[in-house]
Coordinates of C-alpha atoms and ligand atoms in Angstrom, one line a residue:
M1 CA 27.5 -62.3 1.9
N2 CA 24.2 -64.0 3.2
I3 CA 21.7 -62.3 1.4
A4 CA 18.9 -65.0 1.5
A5 CA 18.9 -66.5 5.0
N6 CA 16.4 -69.1 5.8
I7 CA 14.9 -68.0 9.2
G8 CA 12.5 -69.9 11.5
P9 CA 8.8 -68.7 11.4
A10 CA 8.1 -65.0 12.1
L11 CA 6.1 -64.2 15.1
A12 CA 2.4 -65.7 14.6
L13 CA 0.8 -62.1 14.5
D14 CA -2.4 -62.2 16.6
S15 CA -4.5 -60.4 14.1
A16 CA -7.8 -58.6 13.5
D17 CA -10.1 -60.4 11.2
A18 CA -11.5 -58.8 8.0
T19 CA -11.6 -59.7 4.2
S20 CA -10.6 -56.0 2.9
I21 CA -8.2 -53.3 3.8
A22 CA -11.1 -50.7 3.6
R23 CA -12.9 -52.9 6.2
L24 CA -9.8 -53.3 8.4
R25 CA -9.2 -49.5 8.3
H26 CA -12.9 -49.1 9.3
Q27 CA -12.4 -51.3 12.2
A28 CA -8.9 -49.8 13.4
E29 CA -10.4 -46.2 13.3
G30 CA -11.7 -47.1 17.0
C31 CA -8.6 -48.6 18.2
T32 CA -8.0 -48.2 21.7
R33 CA -5.4 -51.6 22.0
C34 CA -2.6 -49.1 23.7
D35 CA -2.8 -45.7 25.1
L36 CA -1.2 -44.0 22.1
Y37 CA -4.8 -43.1 20.7
R38 CA -5.2 -40.7 23.7
N39 CA -2.9 -38.0 22.5
A40 CA -2.7 -38.5 18.7
T41 CA -5.0 -36.6 16.3
Q42 CA -6.0 -39.7 14.4
I43 CA -5.0 -43.3 13.5
V44 CA -2.7 -43.2 10.4
F45 CA -3.6 -46.6 8.6
G46 CA -1.7 -48.2 5.8
E47 CA -2.2 -46.9 2.2
G48 CA -2.0 -48.4 -1.3
S49 CA -3.2 -51.0 -3.4
G50 CA -5.0 -54.1 -1.7
K51 CA -3.1 -56.1 -4.2
A52 CA 0.4 -54.6 -4.1
E53 CA 3.3 -56.8 -4.5
I54 CA 5.5 -55.2 -1.9
V55 CA 4.3 -53.9 1.5
L56 CA 6.7 -51.2 3.2
V57 CA 6.5 -51.2 6.8
G58 CA 7.7 -48.1 8.9
E59 CA 7.9 -47.4 12.5
Q60 CA 5.0 -45.1 13.4
P61 CA 3.5 -41.8 11.8
G62 CA 5.1 -38.5 12.5
D63 CA 3.8 -35.3 13.0
Q64 CA 2.6 -34.4 9.5
E65 CA 1.4 -38.0 9.0
D66 CA -0.5 -37.5 12.4
L67 CA -2.2 -34.2 11.2
T68 CA -2.9 -35.6 7.6
G69 CA -3.9 -39.1 8.4
R70 CA -1.5 -40.5 5.7
P71 CA 1.6 -42.4 6.2
F72 CA 5.2 -41.2 4.9
V73 CA 4.1 -37.9 3.8
G74 CA 6.7 -35.8 5.7
P75 CA 10.6 -35.4 5.3
A76 CA 11.1 -39.1 5.9
G77 CA 8.5 -39.8 3.2
R78 CA 9.7 -37.7 0.8
L79 CA 13.3 -39.2 1.0
L80 CA 11.8 -42.6 0.8
E81 CA 9.8 -41.9 -2.3
Q82 CA 13.1 -40.4 -3.8
C83 CA 15.1 -43.5 -2.8
L84 CA 12.4 -46.0 -3.9
E85 CA 12.5 -44.2 -7.6
E86 CA 16.2 -44.4 -7.8
A87 CA 15.9 -48.0 -7.0
G88 CA 13.3 -48.6 -9.6
L89 CA 10.3 -49.0 -7.4
E90 CA 6.9 -47.3 -7.8
R91 CA 5.3 -46.2 -4.5
E92 CA 2.1 -46.2 -6.0
R93 CA 2.4 -49.9 -6.6
C94 CA 3.3 -50.4 -2.9
Y95 CA 1.5 -50.7 0.2
V96 CA 2.9 -48.4 2.8
T97 CA 2.1 -48.7 6.5
N98 CA 3.6 -48.7 9.9
A99 CA 4.2 -51.0 12.7
V100 CA 2.5 -48.6 15.0
K101 CA -0.4 -46.7 13.9
H102 CA -0.8 -43.7 16.2
F103 CA 1.8 -40.9 16.5
K104 CA 3.8 -41.1 19.7
F105 CA 5.4 -37.9 20.9
T106 CA 6.7 -35.7 23.8
P107 CA 5.4 -32.3 23.7
R108 CA 8.3 -29.7 23.8
G109 CA 6.8 -26.1 23.7
K110 CA 4.7 -25.9 20.1
R111 CA 6.7 -28.9 18.9
R112 CA 6.0 -32.5 19.2
L113 CA 8.9 -34.6 19.4
H114 CA 9.0 -38.1 18.1
A115 CA 9.0 -40.8 20.9
K116 CA 10.1 -44.2 19.8
P117 CA 7.2 -46.8 20.4
N118 CA 7.9 -49.5 23.1
A119 CA 7.9 -53.4 22.6
G120 CA 4.0 -53.4 24.4
E121 CA 3.0 -50.8 21.8
I122 CA 4.6 -52.5 18.9
R123 CA 3.1 -56.1 20.0
R124 CA -0.6 -54.6 20.5
C125 CA -0.6 -52.9 17.0
A126 CA 0.8 -55.9 15.3
W127 CA -3.0 -57.0 15.4
W128 CA -3.4 -54.5 12.5
L129 CA -0.2 -55.2 10.7
G130 CA -0.6 -58.9 10.7
A131 CA -4.3 -58.7 9.2
E132 CA -2.9 -56.1 6.5
L133 CA -0.3 -58.8 5.5
D134 CA -3.0 -61.7 5.4
I135 CA -5.2 -59.4 3.1
I136 CA -2.5 -58.3 0.8
K137 CA -0.3 -61.4 0.6
P138 CA 2.5 -59.5 -0.7
K139 CA 5.4 -61.0 -2.6
L140 CA 7.7 -59.1 -0.4
V141 CA 7.8 -57.1 2.7
I142 CA 10.2 -54.6 3.5
T143 CA 10.8 -53.4 7.1
L144 CA 12.3 -49.9 7.5
G145 CA 14.2 -49.8 11.0
A146 CA 14.3 -51.7 14.0
S147 CA 10.6 -51.3 15.2
A148 CA 9.3 -52.8 12.0
L149 CA 11.6 -55.7 12.1
Y150 CA 10.7 -56.1 16.0
A151 CA 6.8 -56.3 14.7
L152 CA 7.5 -59.3 12.6
F153 CA 10.2 -61.3 14.3
G154 CA 10.4 -60.1 18.0
P155 CA 13.6 -59.6 19.9
K156 CA 15.6 -62.2 18.4
V157 CA 16.3 -60.6 15.0
K158 CA 18.5 -57.6 14.9
L159 CA 18.6 -54.8 12.3
T160 CA 22.4 -54.4 11.9
P161 CA 23.3 -58.3 11.1
E162 CA 20.6 -58.7 8.8
R163 CA 20.3 -55.1 7.2
G164 CA 20.3 -55.9 3.3
H165 CA 19.5 -59.5 4.1
I166 CA 16.1 -60.9 2.4
L167 CA 14.8 -63.3 5.3
H168 CA 12.6 -66.2 4.4
P169 CA 10.3 -67.0 7.4
A170 CA 8.6 -70.1 7.0
N171 CA 5.1 -68.9 7.7
R172 CA 5.1 -65.5 5.9
P173 CA 6.3 -63.7 2.6
P174 CA 10.2 -63.1 2.3
V175 CA 11.1 -59.8 4.3
L176 CA 14.0 -57.7 3.0
V177 CA 15.4 -55.8 6.1
T178 CA 16.9 -52.3 5.8
I179 CA 17.2 -49.1 7.8
H180 CA 14.5 -46.5 8.2
P181 CA 15.0 -43.4 6.1
S182 CA 14.8 -40.9 9.1
Y183 CA 18.2 -42.4 10.2
L184 CA 19.6 -40.8 7.2
L185 CA 18.0 -37.4 7.8
R186 CA 19.8 -37.4 11.2
I187 CA 23.4 -37.8 9.8
R188 CA 25.2 -34.6 9.7
D189 CA 28.1 -35.5 7.6
G190 CA 27.1 -34.9 4.1
A191 CA 29.8 -37.6 2.7
E192 CA 28.4 -40.4 5.1
Q193 CA 25.1 -39.2 4.4
R194 CA 25.6 -39.8 0.8
R195 CA 27.2 -43.1 1.5
L196 CA 24.6 -44.4 3.5
R197 CA 21.9 -43.1 1.1
R198 CA 23.6 -45.2 -1.6
D199 CA 23.5 -48.3 0.6
F200 CA 19.9 -47.9 1.2
V201 CA 18.8 -47.5 -2.6
S202 CA 21.2 -50.7 -3.2
D203 CA 19.1 -52.4 -0.4
L204 CA 15.8 -51.3 -2.0
H205 CA 16.9 -52.2 -5.3
K206 CA 16.8 -55.8 -4.2
A207 CA 13.2 -55.4 -4.2
A208 CA 12.8 -54.2 -7.7
E209 CA 12.6 -57.8 -9.1
F210 CA 9.5 -58.4 -7.0
Q211 CA 7.7 -55.7 -8.7
L212 CA 8.5 -56.6 -12.5
R213 CA 5.8 -58.6 -13.2
Ligands
URA301 N1 8.3 -42.5 9.9 C1 7.5 -43.6 9.7 O1 8.1 -44.8 10.5 N2 6.3 -43.7 9.3 C2 5.9 -42.6 8.6 O2 4.8 -42.8 8.4 C3 6.4 -41.4 8.7 C4 7.5 -41.2 9.2

C-alpha cells in the first residue's frame, strides 16, 4: 500500500498576514469573507499551541462549538480525543482547527442541523487556515474528512483513495489523510462502527512519531 505518496504542490492558499495566532484570531473575529457569519453565534477559531508539531483540521464547528466558541468540544470532539489518546497522541500538544470557521446549519424546529460547507465557503475560509499553517509550521497536518482535504488540495485529491496515506506536497508540511470522527458517529451497525474506529485509530497512530520529540 502506498502510504507515503509524493504529490504536486498543495493549493497556494491566499492567506492572511499575521505573525502570531493571537493576532490572527483577533483579525478573524470580524470575518465577513462569506455569508456564514450572518447566522453563526461567533467565529470558532483554531485552538492549541502555536508551536504544535501536529495540526488537525476538521470541517466546521458544530452546534456546541458555535455556542462555546471552541473547536471539537461536542460529540465528535470527544470521540476524536479518545481516539487520539488510543493512538498515543496528546490533544494538548496539537493545534486543532477547522477548514471553515463559522457554523453552517439549517434550522429545524428548535434544532440546528449541520449543513455541509460548499466549495466557495471552504476556499474563502482557507485565508485563515493557510495563515494558521504559515505561523505554526507544523511537522504534520492531519485532515479529518473531505472538506479539510479539499481546503488544502482542491478537487483533485479524493478522500477514499488517499485515506490512511501521508501525502508530501511540494510546498507544505506532510499531510495525513483520514476520515472525520462524526462519520463514525453516524454508523448504526455496532460491529462496523468498531471496525472503522480501529481503522481511524490506526491512521492516527501514523502521526504519533511526529510527536515523539
Ligand atoms: N466537527 C468539526 O469538523 N469541527 C468541530 O469543531 C466540531 C465538529
